[in-house]
Each structure stands twice: as structure tokens, then as C-alpha cells.
Amino acid sequence: MNFSAANHRILLSDGNSIPIIGLGTFGEPKLTTAGSCAASVKTAIDTGYRHIDGAYIYLNEHEVGEAIREKISEGKVRREDIFYCGKLWATNLDPEMVRPTLERTLKILQLDYVDLYLIEMPMALKPGEEIHPRDENGKWLYHKSNLCATWEALEACKDAGLVKSLGVSNFNRRQLELILNKPGLKYKPVNNQVECHPYFTQPKLLKFCQQHDIVITAYSPLGTARNPEWVNVSSPPLLEDALLNSLGKKYNKTAAQIALRFNIQRGVVVIPKSFNPGRIKENFQVFDFCLTEEEMKDVEALNKNVRYVNLLMWSDHPEYPFHDEY
Ligand code: A2P
């Protein structure tokens, strides 16, 4: 695959295409100042990024929309040059909630459509306005999902022109098969967004997805911001890895750039989050070098099955995806 800064889209099975690198926009709310998401999206677009990954529950989708619209009105890009991925949160999985939820996102973004809309995770939570529903004792309030019915409601949104491509996130093989084998399936999921990086290379899920023309997007491709509230910080920090750093020396790159290049080179989309202008630019400088076949194998061999984002607070949910091997 010959990607360049100007041309780095890969085909999706529905005929659309996705830029292989995007800007992640989840910032820890306590550590993020208002406006920094919008500024980062603008820096990213100026740098050459054409793919922005967001979600309603990041609570900054209005900033993403504002930045995209500003760059369009400046004439820097056209709407069709930009790929925005949004996500349907777990409290909105009931079929009748799907379209109003997507319409709310479009209203927040002030855009006519999103390019990709994902079921953010297979575990349904109690429907309602509360995005983190818990009872008075702090216990999470679960909900019974019917992922196939949710999917049919998403298919109707695509038919209505509100979204170009449909996908899922945090789905394991069984949950993907549930959708793929749904009687009367109209649109296959084109994307599964999951954690993926050199310490968690996802060989089995990647192979399964490739066999079904499902592109994998790697979230936390740099190993997360290591927030102990939701990240398994007993695992070693990815960017301190000796091999990633020594390859970085060889190519005059950073460990982060090596980690991103590894996934890009094997056809995995990466969405590194950064709200720092220097690092936003650094993460995009991954098209001017190439790892050798042997180096790709060496990085693959770093796999330690380290899942930083294990969502353990929901591990007793009937649809918890990570009990299965993959
Ligand atoms: P910041 O926003 O200050 O740049 P991931 O995408 O794996 O979740 O990683 C995101 C975390 O990695 C954020 O804390 C982000 O911080 C940091 N980060 C992003 N790019 C780089 C980089 N090139 N080098 C080191 N840290 C980075």
C-alpha cells in the first residue's frame, strides 16, 4: 500500500473510503479546556488530516463541528474531503432512539450527514438522558439490547442519507457474527473500532475482520493517556518500549510514529488523540518512511495481549465483549 500525506484512503466494503489516519478527540474532561478540541481539529485539518473521530459522549462534538465548518467556509476543504466518524452511545440502542440520536449529533455538529456511525459498544445501558446511568448505590444500570434491531434502525438512517457508512466498536467475533448472520441484512458493518497497538495487535480479530471485509480502526494506538480511573496502568507504557524507540532512532522518528506506522502499514486505521499542536503534526508525519518486512514482524512480536481499556466496570454485563478470546 502506497500511502501519502495527500492520498491515504482505504476502501470500505460499501464503496466508500476512509482515511487511514484520523484525529481522536476524546479528551479527559477534567484536564481539557473549552476550545482545545476545536483548535486541535483545525490544526489537524491544516496539517493534512481529513478524518476526525468523535462521539456524543465526548461532550465536545459541537467543537468538532465548529472546526470542520470553519475550515469549509475558509475554503481549506470541502465537506466531501472530510470524514467524520460519530458513535451511538449505549443508552440509545433501542431501535426507536437510533434516528433521533443521530439527528441530535447532526444538529450539534451542524452538518447534514456523518461519514461513519458506529454502535459505540455492544453493552446497552438504561435508556435516557443520563449517559452514565447508575442507581443510588453507584451500581450501573444495564439494559437488554437487541443488537440486530439496533442495526436495522441504523440501516434506515443510511437509507435516509443521514450517514454514509455503518459500523461497530468494541464488538467481539460473536457479536460481529450476530450482525453478519442477521436474516435480511441490508448493509454489512464496514468497520470495527477496537483497541489496537503493538502491545495488543489483535491478530485473530484482525484476520476475522479481513475475511469479512471489515476494516479495523485502532483506538488508543499510542497506549492511551494512562488515566488510572479507566486504564489498566499496571501494564507497561507503550511509548517507552525499547524496540519502538530504537526503530525510531533508525528512521529519525519517535516511538509514537513507529507505533502508528506499524498499524497503517498493515491496513489498520489509526486515530491517535492529541490536543497538542506539535504532537498532532508529529503523528501525521508517518508517510515518509517504511518499516521493512522484518521490522513489521519484530513489532508484531511485541504483542503482549495488554488491553489498556478493559471496561472492567461493565464486566458482569451479559454483552461484555472481552470475556471471549477475541
Ligand atoms: P496530548 O493530547 O497532550 O498530545 P491514544 O491516542 O493512544 O489514546 O493516546 C493519547 C495520549 O497520548 C494523550 O495523552 C496524548 O496527549 C498523548 N500523545 C499523543 N500523541 C503523542 C505523541 N506523538 N507522543 C507522545 N504522546 C502523545
mmCIF file of C-alpha atoms and ligand atoms in Angstrom:
data_model
loop_
_atom_site.group_PDB
_atom_site.id
_atom_site.type_symbol
_atom_site.label_atom_id
_atom_site.label_comp_id
_atom_site.label_asym_id
_atom_site.label_seq_id
_atom_site.Cartn_x
_atom_site.Cartn_y
_atom_site.Cartn_z
ATOM 1 C CA MET A 1 0.000 0.000 0.000
ATOM 2 C CA ASN A 2 1.469 3.306 -1.101
ATOM 3 C CA PHE A 3 0.021 5.938 1.162
ATOM 4 C CA SER A 4 0.980 9.604 1.118
ATOM 5 C CA ALA A 5 0.035 12.667 3.126
ATOM 6 C CA ALA A 6 -2.235 13.746 0.271
ATOM 7 C CA ASN A 7 -3.679 10.329 -0.541
ATOM 8 C CA HIS A 8 -4.212 7.799 2.218
ATOM 9 C CA ARG A 9 -7.742 6.497 1.946
ATOM 10 C CA ILE A 10 -8.608 2.818 2.006
ATOM 11 C CA LEU A 11 -11.731 1.287 0.522
ATOM 12 C CA LEU A 12 -14.653 0.179 2.640
ATOM 13 C CA SER A 13 -16.836 -2.719 1.529
ATOM 14 C CA ASP A 14 -19.786 -0.388 0.827
ATOM 15 C CA GLY A 15 -17.826 1.538 -1.827
ATOM 16 C CA ASN A 16 -16.926 4.483 0.412
ATOM 17 C CA SER A 17 -13.379 5.089 1.651
ATOM 18 C CA ILE A 18 -11.774 6.058 4.958
ATOM 19 C CA PRO A 19 -8.531 7.999 5.536
ATOM 20 C CA ILE A 20 -6.089 5.648 7.277
ATOM 21 C CA ILE A 21 -5.226 8.232 9.918
ATOM 22 C CA GLY A 22 -7.674 10.358 11.858
ATOM 23 C CA LEU A 23 -7.570 12.650 14.853
ATOM 24 C CA GLY A 24 -9.003 11.154 18.051
ATOM 25 C CA THR A 25 -10.974 13.750 20.023
ATOM 26 C CA PHE A 26 -11.630 12.192 23.411
ATOM 27 C CA GLY A 27 -10.012 14.489 25.981
ATOM 28 C CA GLU A 28 -10.253 13.825 29.703
ATOM 29 C CA PRO A 29 -12.950 16.379 30.658
ATOM 30 C CA LYS A 30 -11.134 17.407 33.879
ATOM 31 C CA LEU A 31 -7.896 18.071 32.000
ATOM 32 C CA THR A 32 -9.307 19.711 28.889
ATOM 33 C CA THR A 33 -10.082 23.378 28.497
ATOM 34 C CA ALA A 34 -13.021 24.605 26.437
ATOM 35 C CA GLY A 35 -11.962 25.287 22.877
ATOM 36 C CA SER A 36 -8.953 22.980 22.836
ATOM 37 C CA CYS A 37 -10.816 20.336 20.850
ATOM 38 C CA ALA A 38 -11.880 22.868 18.194
ATOM 39 C CA ALA A 39 -8.345 24.275 17.992
ATOM 40 C CA SER A 40 -6.935 20.745 17.611
ATOM 41 C CA VAL A 41 -9.347 19.801 14.824
ATOM 42 C CA LYS A 42 -8.397 22.990 12.969
ATOM 43 C CA THR A 43 -4.679 22.284 13.427
ATOM 44 C CA ALA A 44 -5.270 18.733 12.233
ATOM 45 C CA ILE A 45 -7.082 19.829 9.072
ATOM 46 C CA ASP A 46 -4.367 22.408 8.347
ATOM 47 C CA THR A 47 -1.779 19.642 8.834
ATOM 48 C CA GLY A 48 -3.473 17.352 6.317
ATOM 49 C CA TYR A 49 -5.729 15.137 8.423
ATOM 50 C CA ARG A 50 -9.049 14.510 6.696
ATOM 51 C CA HIS A 51 -10.559 12.116 9.235
ATOM 52 C CA ILE A 52 -11.883 13.132 12.637
ATOM 53 C CA ASP A 53 -13.112 10.584 15.167
ATOM 54 C CA GLY A 54 -15.617 11.755 17.766
ATOM 55 C CA ALA A 55 -18.666 10.836 19.786
ATOM 56 C CA TYR A 56 -21.611 12.454 21.501
ATOM 57 C CA ILE A 57 -20.353 11.263 24.887
ATOM 58 C CA TYR A 58 -17.042 13.060 24.481
ATOM 59 C CA LEU A 59 -19.176 16.170 25.089
ATOM 60 C CA ASN A 60 -17.196 18.214 22.580
ATOM 61 C CA GLU A 61 -18.923 17.310 19.320
ATOM 62 C CA HIS A 62 -20.042 20.956 18.991
ATOM 63 C CA GLU A 63 -16.364 21.965 18.869
ATOM 64 C CA VAL A 64 -15.616 19.347 16.219
ATOM 65 C CA GLY A 65 -18.499 20.617 14.077
ATOM 66 C CA GLU A 66 -17.469 24.232 14.567
ATOM 67 C CA ALA A 67 -13.887 23.475 13.456
ATOM 68 C CA ILE A 68 -14.919 21.472 10.407
ATOM 69 C CA ARG A 69 -17.414 24.128 9.317
ATOM 70 C CA GLU A 70 -14.829 26.871 9.790
ATOM 71 C CA LYS A 71 -12.312 25.059 7.585
ATOM 72 C CA ILE A 72 -15.004 24.518 4.939
ATOM 73 C CA SER A 73 -16.029 28.167 4.958
ATOM 74 C CA GLU A 74 -12.366 29.233 4.740
ATOM 75 C CA GLY A 75 -12.165 27.168 1.545
ATOM 76 C CA LYS A 76 -9.431 24.961 3.015
ATOM 77 C CA VAL A 77 -11.503 21.798 2.461
ATOM 78 C CA ARG A 78 -14.859 20.751 1.064
ATOM 79 C CA ARG A 79 -17.332 18.742 3.123
ATOM 80 C CA GLU A 80 -16.694 15.689 0.934
ATOM 81 C CA ASP A 81 -12.953 15.844 1.731
ATOM 82 C CA ILE A 82 -13.676 15.336 5.425
ATOM 83 C CA PHE A 83 -14.508 12.002 7.023
ATOM 84 C CA TYR A 84 -16.288 12.305 10.368
ATOM 85 C CA CYS A 85 -16.966 9.234 12.481
ATOM 86 C CA GLY A 86 -19.608 9.561 15.209
ATOM 87 C CA LYS A 87 -20.937 6.990 17.679
ATOM 88 C CA LEU A 88 -24.263 5.801 19.026
ATOM 89 C CA TRP A 89 -23.937 5.607 22.808
ATOM 90 C CA ALA A 90 -25.091 2.658 24.925
ATOM 91 C CA THR A 91 -28.127 4.420 26.401
ATOM 92 C CA ASN A 92 -29.591 4.893 22.913
ATOM 93 C CA LEU A 93 -29.572 1.383 21.474
ATOM 94 C CA ASP A 94 -33.353 0.886 21.430
ATOM 95 C CA PRO A 95 -34.331 0.996 17.739
ATOM 96 C CA GLU A 96 -36.708 3.925 18.066
ATOM 97 C CA MET A 97 -33.941 6.008 19.662
ATOM 98 C CA VAL A 98 -31.383 5.500 16.914
ATOM 99 C CA ARG A 99 -32.521 8.063 14.370
ATOM 100 C CA PRO A 100 -33.327 10.830 16.882
ATOM 101 C CA THR A 101 -29.916 10.249 18.487
ATOM 102 C CA LEU A 102 -28.112 10.559 15.167
ATOM 103 C CA GLU A 103 -30.199 13.628 14.315
ATOM 104 C CA ARG A 104 -29.166 15.182 17.625
ATOM 105 C CA THR A 105 -25.499 14.602 16.715
ATOM 106 C CA LEU A 106 -26.052 16.204 13.292
ATOM 107 C CA LYS A 107 -27.666 19.186 14.965
ATOM 108 C CA ILE A 108 -24.757 19.527 17.393
ATOM 109 C CA LEU A 109 -22.247 19.248 14.538
ATOM 110 C CA GLN A 110 -24.385 21.406 12.237
ATOM 111 C CA LEU A 111 -23.646 19.001 9.430
ATOM 112 C CA ASP A 112 -26.066 17.191 7.088
ATOM 113 C CA TYR A 113 -24.551 13.737 7.443
ATOM 114 C CA VAL A 114 -21.813 11.796 9.176
ATOM 115 C CA ASP A 115 -19.479 9.608 7.149
ATOM 116 C CA LEU A 116 -19.451 6.712 9.571
ATOM 117 C CA TYR A 117 -21.686 5.950 12.551
ATOM 118 C CA LEU A 118 -20.738 3.189 14.979
ATOM 119 C CA ILE A 119 -22.543 1.351 17.738
ATOM 120 C CA GLU A 120 -20.067 2.535 20.394
ATOM 121 C CA MET A 121 -20.209 -0.687 22.403
ATOM 122 C CA PRO A 122 -22.407 -3.787 22.457
ATOM 123 C CA MET A 123 -23.456 -3.340 26.103
ATOM 124 C CA ALA A 124 -26.749 -1.474 26.453
ATOM 125 C CA LEU A 125 -27.223 0.815 29.436
ATOM 126 C CA LYS A 126 -30.529 2.093 30.806
ATOM 127 C CA PRO A 127 -32.067 4.386 28.179
ATOM 128 C CA GLY A 128 -32.465 8.037 28.973
ATOM 129 C CA GLU A 129 -30.663 11.348 29.080
ATOM 130 C CA GLU A 130 -28.193 10.177 31.771
ATOM 131 C CA ILE A 131 -25.178 8.924 29.827
ATOM 132 C CA HIS A 132 -23.722 7.068 32.828
ATOM 133 C CA PRO A 133 -26.848 5.630 34.469
ATOM 134 C CA ARG A 134 -26.305 4.229 37.978
ATOM 135 C CA ASP A 135 -28.565 3.622 40.943
ATOM 136 C CA GLU A 136 -28.257 5.402 44.308
ATOM 137 C CA ASN A 137 -25.560 2.912 45.357
ATOM 138 C CA GLY A 138 -23.467 3.630 42.309
ATOM 139 C CA LYS A 139 -24.370 0.343 40.634
ATOM 140 C CA TRP A 140 -24.520 0.542 36.846
ATOM 141 C CA LEU A 141 -27.995 0.212 35.326
ATOM 142 C CA TYR A 142 -27.929 -2.225 32.432
ATOM 143 C CA HIS A 143 -30.480 -2.694 29.697
ATOM 144 C CA LYS A 144 -31.328 -5.622 27.478
ATOM 145 C CA SER A 145 -30.177 -4.977 23.964
ATOM 146 C CA ASN A 146 -31.246 -6.388 20.652
ATOM 147 C CA LEU A 147 -28.236 -5.529 18.539
ATOM 148 C CA CYS A 148 -29.890 -6.754 15.337
ATOM 149 C CA ALA A 149 -32.855 -4.428 15.862
ATOM 150 C CA THR A 150 -30.447 -1.546 16.571
ATOM 151 C CA TRP A 151 -28.638 -2.409 13.357
ATOM 152 C CA GLU A 152 -31.863 -2.326 11.309
ATOM 153 C CA ALA A 153 -32.569 1.172 12.661
ATOM 154 C CA LEU A 154 -29.068 2.209 11.576
ATOM 155 C CA GLU A 155 -29.706 0.795 8.104
ATOM 156 C CA ALA A 156 -32.784 3.039 7.887
ATOM 157 C CA CYS A 157 -30.600 6.055 8.789
ATOM 158 C CA LYS A 158 -28.271 5.212 5.921
ATOM 159 C CA ASP A 159 -31.234 4.925 3.561
ATOM 160 C CA ALA A 160 -32.381 8.347 4.780
ATOM 161 C CA GLY A 161 -28.977 9.842 3.885
ATOM 162 C CA LEU A 162 -28.012 10.755 7.453
ATOM 163 C CA VAL A 163 -24.921 8.526 7.390
ATOM 164 C CA LYS A 164 -22.754 7.137 4.583
ATOM 165 C CA SER A 165 -21.287 4.033 6.258
ATOM 166 C CA LEU A 166 -22.211 1.874 9.235
ATOM 167 C CA GLY A 167 -20.012 0.085 11.727
ATOM 168 C CA VAL A 168 -19.493 -1.042 15.286
ATOM 169 C CA SER A 169 -16.975 -0.634 18.073
ATOM 170 C CA ASN A 170 -15.785 -2.952 20.839
ATOM 171 C CA PHE A 171 -17.550 -5.913 19.199
ATOM 172 C CA ASN A 172 -16.051 -9.380 19.554
ATOM 173 C CA ARG A 173 -16.288 -12.063 16.902
ATOM 174 C CA ARG A 174 -19.565 -13.479 18.221
ATOM 175 C CA GLN A 175 -21.189 -10.054 18.235
ATOM 176 C CA LEU A 176 -19.943 -9.313 14.713
ATOM 177 C CA GLU A 177 -21.331 -12.668 13.569
ATOM 178 C CA LEU A 178 -24.672 -11.791 15.127
ATOM 179 C CA ILE A 179 -24.938 -8.847 12.732
ATOM 180 C CA LEU A 180 -23.291 -10.559 9.749
ATOM 181 C CA ASN A 181 -25.710 -13.510 10.042
ATOM 182 C CA LYS A 182 -28.812 -11.424 10.654
ATOM 183 C CA PRO A 183 -31.615 -12.614 8.342
ATOM 184 C CA GLY A 184 -32.333 -9.918 5.760
ATOM 185 C CA LEU A 185 -29.126 -7.980 6.460
ATOM 186 C CA LYS A 186 -29.131 -4.944 4.135
ATOM 187 C CA TYR A 187 -25.776 -3.344 4.949
ATOM 188 C CA LYS A 188 -22.783 -5.186 6.404
ATOM 189 C CA PRO A 189 -20.750 -3.408 9.081
ATOM 190 C CA VAL A 190 -17.750 -1.916 7.274
ATOM 191 C CA ASN A 191 -15.707 -1.094 10.362
ATOM 192 C CA ASN A 192 -14.989 -2.343 13.873
ATOM 193 C CA GLN A 193 -13.214 0.178 16.082
ATOM 194 C CA VAL A 194 -11.232 -1.572 18.815
ATOM 195 C CA GLU A 195 -8.113 -1.057 20.896
ATOM 196 C CA CYS A 196 -5.060 -1.949 18.817
ATOM 197 C CA HIS A 197 -1.335 -1.163 19.116
ATOM 198 C CA PRO A 198 1.978 -3.046 19.254
ATOM 199 C CA TYR A 199 1.217 -4.457 22.733
ATOM 200 C CA PHE A 200 -2.263 -5.545 21.597
ATOM 201 C CA THR A 201 -2.041 -6.390 17.915
ATOM 202 C CA GLN A 202 -5.378 -8.253 17.693
ATOM 203 C CA PRO A 203 -4.152 -10.951 15.268
ATOM 204 C CA LYS A 204 -7.285 -13.124 15.444
ATOM 205 C CA LEU A 205 -9.879 -10.359 15.340
ATOM 206 C CA LEU A 206 -7.946 -8.653 12.538
ATOM 207 C CA LYS A 207 -7.894 -11.856 10.474
ATOM 208 C CA PHE A 208 -11.603 -12.464 11.064
ATOM 209 C CA CYS A 209 -12.435 -8.889 10.087
ATOM 210 C CA GLN A 210 -10.267 -9.058 6.963
ATOM 211 C CA GLN A 211 -12.100 -12.225 5.914
ATOM 212 C CA HIS A 212 -15.369 -10.301 6.176
ATOM 213 C CA ASP A 213 -14.182 -7.046 4.552
ATOM 214 C CA ILE A 214 -14.439 -5.206 7.852
ATOM 215 C CA VAL A 215 -11.745 -2.552 8.296
ATOM 216 C CA ILE A 216 -10.321 -2.291 11.804
ATOM 217 C CA THR A 217 -9.805 1.131 13.330
ATOM 218 C CA ALA A 218 -7.281 1.174 16.164
ATOM 219 C CA TYR A 219 -8.307 3.262 19.125
ATOM 220 C CA SER A 220 -5.676 4.101 21.724
ATOM 221 C CA PRO A 221 -2.974 3.406 19.101
ATOM 222 C CA LEU A 222 -0.416 5.126 21.353
ATOM 223 C CA GLY A 223 -1.418 3.318 24.520
ATOM 224 C CA THR A 224 -3.858 5.923 25.962
ATOM 225 C CA ALA A 225 -3.251 8.828 28.331
ATOM 226 C CA ARG A 226 -2.998 6.252 31.184
ATOM 227 C CA ASN A 227 -5.768 7.677 33.325
ATOM 228 C CA PRO A 228 -5.933 5.262 36.305
ATOM 229 C CA GLU A 229 -9.709 5.803 36.569
ATOM 230 C CA TRP A 230 -10.330 3.681 33.498
ATOM 231 C CA VAL A 231 -6.987 2.422 32.208
ATOM 232 C CA ASN A 232 -5.151 -0.666 33.353
ATOM 233 C CA VAL A 233 -1.956 1.164 34.354
ATOM 234 C CA SER A 234 -0.247 -1.948 35.713
ATOM 235 C CA SER A 235 0.611 -2.628 32.055
ATOM 236 C CA PRO A 236 3.865 -1.176 30.738
ATOM 237 C CA PRO A 237 3.709 2.181 28.900
ATOM 238 C CA LEU A 238 3.776 1.510 25.173
ATOM 239 C CA LEU A 239 5.814 4.542 24.139
ATOM 240 C CA GLU A 240 8.701 3.554 26.444
ATOM 241 C CA ASP A 241 9.186 0.317 24.543
ATOM 242 C CA ALA A 242 12.857 -0.309 23.638
ATOM 243 C CA LEU A 243 12.240 -1.640 20.128
ATOM 244 C CA LEU A 244 9.840 1.174 19.165
ATOM 245 C CA ASN A 245 12.434 3.674 20.382
ATOM 246 C CA SER A 246 15.356 2.011 18.610
ATOM 247 C CA LEU A 247 13.411 1.845 15.346
ATOM 248 C CA GLY A 248 12.580 5.487 15.939
ATOM 249 C CA LYS A 249 16.319 6.274 16.141
ATOM 250 C CA LYS A 250 16.974 4.417 12.902
ATOM 251 C CA TYR A 251 14.319 6.368 10.972
ATOM 252 C CA ASN A 252 14.696 9.649 12.863
ATOM 253 C CA LYS A 253 11.164 9.193 14.165
ATOM 254 C CA THR A 254 9.560 8.864 17.594
ATOM 255 C CA ALA A 255 8.215 5.685 19.199
ATOM 256 C CA ALA A 256 4.724 7.103 18.595
ATOM 257 C CA GLN A 257 5.366 7.437 14.867
ATOM 258 C CA ILE A 258 6.693 3.864 14.702
ATOM 259 C CA ALA A 259 3.598 2.553 16.527
ATOM 260 C CA LEU A 260 1.299 4.414 14.113
ATOM 261 C CA ARG A 261 3.261 3.402 11.019
ATOM 262 C CA PHE A 262 3.105 -0.266 12.070
ATOM 263 C CA ASN A 263 -0.708 -0.267 12.013
ATOM 264 C CA ILE A 264 -1.023 1.883 8.890
ATOM 265 C CA GLN A 265 1.350 -0.390 7.013
ATOM 266 C CA ARG A 266 -0.842 -3.415 7.756
ATOM 267 C CA GLY A 267 -4.042 -1.628 6.709
ATOM 268 C CA VAL A 268 -5.302 -0.744 10.183
ATOM 269 C CA VAL A 269 -6.749 2.769 10.529
ATOM 270 C CA VAL A 270 -5.275 4.775 13.436
ATOM 271 C CA ILE A 271 -6.906 7.621 15.369
ATOM 272 C CA PRO A 272 -4.263 8.993 17.754
ATOM 273 C CA LYS A 273 -5.693 11.588 20.114
ATOM 274 C CA SER A 274 -3.718 14.727 20.678
ATOM 275 C CA PHE A 275 -4.709 18.252 21.651
ATOM 276 C CA ASN A 276 -1.085 19.407 21.387
ATOM 277 C CA PRO A 277 -0.236 21.129 18.071
ATOM 278 C CA GLY A 278 3.298 19.705 17.931
ATOM 279 C CA ARG A 279 2.144 16.147 18.557
ATOM 280 C CA ILE A 280 -0.827 16.474 16.166
ATOM 281 C CA LYS A 281 1.726 17.303 13.459
ATOM 282 C CA GLU A 282 4.187 14.637 14.624
ATOM 283 C CA ASN A 283 1.538 11.922 14.428
ATOM 284 C CA PHE A 284 0.790 12.798 10.802
ATOM 285 C CA GLN A 285 4.464 12.521 9.725
ATOM 286 C CA VAL A 286 4.196 8.799 9.045
ATOM 287 C CA PHE A 287 4.108 8.728 5.256
ATOM 288 C CA ASP A 288 7.791 9.423 4.521
ATOM 289 C CA PHE A 289 9.283 6.146 5.744
ATOM 290 C CA CYS A 290 8.539 2.462 5.613
ATOM 291 C CA LEU A 291 9.271 -0.366 8.046
ATOM 292 C CA THR A 292 10.885 -3.423 6.480
ATOM 293 C CA GLU A 293 9.057 -6.749 6.467
ATOM 294 C CA GLU A 294 11.333 -7.983 9.212
ATOM 295 C CA GLU A 295 10.742 -4.873 11.330
ATOM 296 C CA MET A 296 6.976 -5.317 10.892
ATOM 297 C CA LYS A 297 7.375 -8.872 12.221
ATOM 298 C CA ASP A 298 9.512 -7.671 15.130
ATOM 299 C CA VAL A 299 6.922 -5.061 16.126
ATOM 300 C CA GLU A 300 4.143 -7.639 15.766
ATOM 301 C CA ALA A 301 6.134 -9.862 18.144
ATOM 302 C CA LEU A 302 5.847 -7.178 20.844
ATOM 303 C CA ASN A 303 2.221 -8.265 21.283
ATOM 304 C CA LYS A 304 1.635 -8.898 24.998
ATOM 305 C CA ASN A 305 -2.149 -9.088 24.955
ATOM 306 C CA VAL A 306 -2.146 -5.919 27.006
ATOM 307 C CA ARG A 307 -5.587 -4.358 26.921
ATOM 308 C CA TYR A 308 -5.318 -0.904 28.474
ATOM 309 C CA VAL A 309 -9.031 -0.147 28.061
ATOM 310 C CA ASN A 310 -10.681 -3.215 29.562
ATOM 311 C CA LEU A 311 -14.035 -1.639 30.552
ATOM 312 C CA LEU A 312 -13.986 -3.765 33.690
ATOM 313 C CA MET A 313 -16.726 -1.699 35.336
ATOM 314 C CA TRP A 314 -19.128 -3.479 32.988
ATOM 315 C CA SER A 315 -17.536 -6.949 33.134
ATOM 316 C CA ASP A 316 -20.753 -8.513 34.514
ATOM 317 C CA HIS A 317 -22.862 -7.140 31.671
ATOM 318 C CA PRO A 318 -24.310 -10.017 29.573
ATOM 319 C CA GLU A 319 -22.812 -8.457 26.433
ATOM 320 C CA TYR A 320 -19.377 -7.674 27.938
ATOM 321 C CA PRO A 321 -17.247 -8.268 24.839
ATOM 322 C CA PHE A 322 -13.871 -9.101 26.338
ATOM 323 C CA HIS A 323 -14.503 -12.426 28.104
ATOM 324 C CA ASP A 324 -14.227 -14.180 24.740
ATOM 325 C CA GLU A 325 -10.757 -14.817 23.352
ATOM 326 C CA TYR A 326 -11.491 -12.349 20.541
HETATM 327 P P1 A2P B 1 -1.714 15.075 24.177
HETATM 328 O O1 A2P B 1 -3.154 15.283 23.825
HETATM 329 O O2 A2P B 1 -1.235 16.002 25.241
HETATM 330 O O3 A2P B 1 -0.805 15.063 22.964
HETATM 331 P P2 A2P B 1 -4.146 7.407 22.428
HETATM 332 O O4 A2P B 1 -4.485 8.020 21.118
HETATM 333 O O5 A2P B 1 -3.424 6.109 22.348
HETATM 334 O O6 A2P B 1 -5.331 7.348 23.356
HETATM 335 O O7 A2P B 1 -3.081 8.383 23.159
HETATM 336 C C1 A2P B 1 -3.428 9.653 23.565
HETATM 337 C C2 A2P B 1 -2.453 10.148 24.579
HETATM 338 O O8 A2P B 1 -1.133 10.190 24.028
HETATM 339 C C3 A2P B 1 -2.769 11.535 25.028
HETATM 340 O O9 A2P B 1 -2.414 11.637 26.393
HETATM 341 C C4 A2P B 1 -1.867 12.411 24.168
HETATM 342 O O10 A2P B 1 -1.570 13.601 24.862
HETATM 343 C C5 A2P B 1 -0.642 11.538 24.033
HETATM 344 N N1 A2P B 1 0.047 11.700 22.744
HETATM 345 C C6 A2P B 1 -0.479 11.957 21.543
HETATM 346 N N2 A2P B 1 0.475 11.980 20.588
HETATM 347 C C7 A2P B 1 1.619 11.706 21.206
HETATM 348 C C8 A2P B 1 2.972 11.591 20.770
HETATM 349 N N3 A2P B 1 3.295 11.756 19.489
HETATM 350 N N4 A2P B 1 3.921 11.319 21.696
HETATM 351 C C9 A2P B 1 3.601 11.156 23.000
HETATM 352 N N5 A2P B 1 2.359 11.253 23.477
HETATM 353 C C10 A2P B 1 1.373 11.521 22.595
#
